[in-house]
C-alpha atoms as one frame of an Amber mdcrd trajectory, in Angstrom:
protein
 195.848  93.913 155.873 199.158  94.230 154.068 200.609  91.232 155.921 197.608
  89.085 154.972 197.911  89.999 151.282 201.589  89.092 151.379 200.658  85.709
 152.870 198.208  85.069 150.037 200.793  86.049 147.430 203.406  83.818 149.073
 200.908  80.939 149.225 200.160  81.367 145.496 203.890  81.409 144.727 204.434
  78.341 146.887 201.531  76.359 145.374 201.008  77.625 141.813 199.238  74.517
 140.480 196.926  74.375 143.482 196.171  78.065 143.017 195.434  77.453 139.337
 193.084  74.571 140.215 191.217  76.803 142.678 191.039  79.578 140.098 189.494
  77.125 137.616 187.075  76.038 140.355 185.984  79.638 140.839 185.592  80.172
 137.076 183.527  77.020 136.591 181.322  77.936 139.552 180.858  81.401 138.048
 179.789  79.885 134.716 177.284  77.627 136.510 175.843  80.588 138.428 175.634
  82.635 135.226 173.693  79.822 133.526 171.269  79.779 136.465 170.891  83.552
 136.273 170.521  83.615 132.493 167.869  80.907 132.518 165.785  82.491 135.251
 166.052  86.211 134.471 163.366  86.065 131.775 160.841  84.624 134.216 159.214
  88.013 134.852 159.528  89.454 131.349 156.280  90.503 129.665 155.083  88.510
 126.673 153.522  89.206 123.320 152.161  87.008 120.553 154.530  86.458 117.653
 154.534  84.470 114.415 156.814  81.595 113.470 158.664  82.549 110.275 160.724
  79.401 109.735 163.191  76.923 111.088 166.961  76.743 111.221 168.658  73.367
 111.405 172.383  72.946 111.855 173.747  69.418 111.544 177.206  68.520 112.735
 178.829  65.195 112.003 177.966  64.593 108.362 180.620  62.954 106.256 181.390
  63.726 102.607 178.431  61.628 101.387 175.929  63.346 103.690 175.649  60.325
 105.984 174.936  61.405 109.567 176.241  58.272 111.285 179.125  55.973 110.585
 182.744  55.295 111.468 185.671  57.664 111.406 188.810  55.658 112.013 187.915
  53.238 114.804 185.346  55.510 116.450 181.651  55.555 115.644 180.072  58.992
 115.329 176.552  60.299 115.222 175.338  63.647 113.903 173.876  66.242 116.247
 170.942  68.261 114.924 170.091  71.615 116.404 166.597  72.802 115.492 165.755
  76.408 116.225 162.631  78.389 115.497 162.843  81.731 113.722 160.072  84.106
 114.777 158.916  87.716 114.460 157.100  89.884 117.002 156.003  93.518 117.141
 156.123  96.051 119.971 155.125  99.712 119.733 155.127  99.710 115.916 158.607
  98.153 115.772 159.179  94.658 114.418 161.782  92.321 115.920 163.043  88.859
 115.023 164.402  86.084 117.188 165.802  82.578 117.089 165.244  80.068 119.906
 164.476  76.439 120.686 160.875  75.237 120.747 159.334  75.342 124.217 158.360
  71.930 125.610 159.107  70.207 122.274 155.909  71.591 120.760 155.070  70.720
 117.192 155.267  74.123 115.539 154.873  74.989 111.872 155.603  78.208 109.990
 152.828  80.765 110.393 151.760  79.518 113.843 151.251  82.019 116.625 153.676
  81.662 119.503 154.191  83.373 122.862 157.365  85.470 122.907 158.846  86.734
 126.183 160.823  89.942 125.638 163.194  91.997 127.764 161.358  95.218 128.732
 164.677  97.120 128.781 165.952  95.747 125.459 163.114  94.750 123.136 165.475
  92.968 120.738 166.251  90.339 123.397 163.578  87.650 123.571 162.935  84.021
 124.465 160.341  81.426 123.647 161.055  79.051 126.503 161.649  80.138 130.082
 164.056  77.369 130.959 167.186  76.946 132.991 169.690  74.907 131.026 170.336
  72.344 133.768 172.729  70.371 131.558 175.103  73.335 131.438 174.693  74.131
 135.143 175.488  70.558 136.149 178.373  70.328 133.690 180.047  73.484 135.086
 179.434  72.381 138.677 180.976  69.007 137.837 184.075  70.689 136.445 184.231
  72.947 139.517 184.091  69.916 141.810 186.754  68.141 139.765 189.169  71.096
 139.956 188.435  71.656 143.653 189.177  68.027 144.513 192.290  67.993 142.319
 193.580  71.183 143.956 192.829  69.917 147.451 194.495  66.549 146.799 197.546
  68.177 145.192 197.852  70.571 148.134 197.686  67.658 150.607 200.320  65.796
 148.584 202.688  68.778 148.589 202.226  69.413 152.332 202.922  65.751 153.214
 206.037  65.546 151.043 207.647  68.798 152.201
C-alpha cells in the first residue's frame, strides 16, 4: 500500500495542474450530489398547516435612479427579483417562522394557509416546496465535466510532449 501511495504522490507532483483539475471535478460533482440530496431529503418530512405572514423581495441590478434595466458601459443589464414567502407554523405549542419560494408559482397573499413541510429532528428547518433545484445540479455537473475534460486533455498533452 505504501508503494501505491508514493505513486499517487509522485503523479500529483508530476502533473499538478491535471491534479488540480481533477480535484475541481470532484468538488463540483460533490456540490451537484449535495444539491440532489438537499432537494430530495424533505420528501418524507411531515407537514403542518401554516400562515403566510408576508413577502420578501430582493432586487439586484437597480441603478441610482431605481431603473431595473438599462446600460452600464456597453453592456445591457436587467434586474433579478427574488420573491420569497415569509410564513409561520406551530408545532407542540412552539411557533416557528420560515422563508422560502412559493411552490408551483402559486398566487399567495398574506394570511393564506399554506402547507409547511418540517424536519422532524429539527423543527426550525422547514420547506414549502419539495423541489430539487435542477438548475444548480446541472450547473455543477457542467463545471465538473468541463474540469474533467480540461484535466484529461492537459494530461494527454503533457504525455505526448514528454
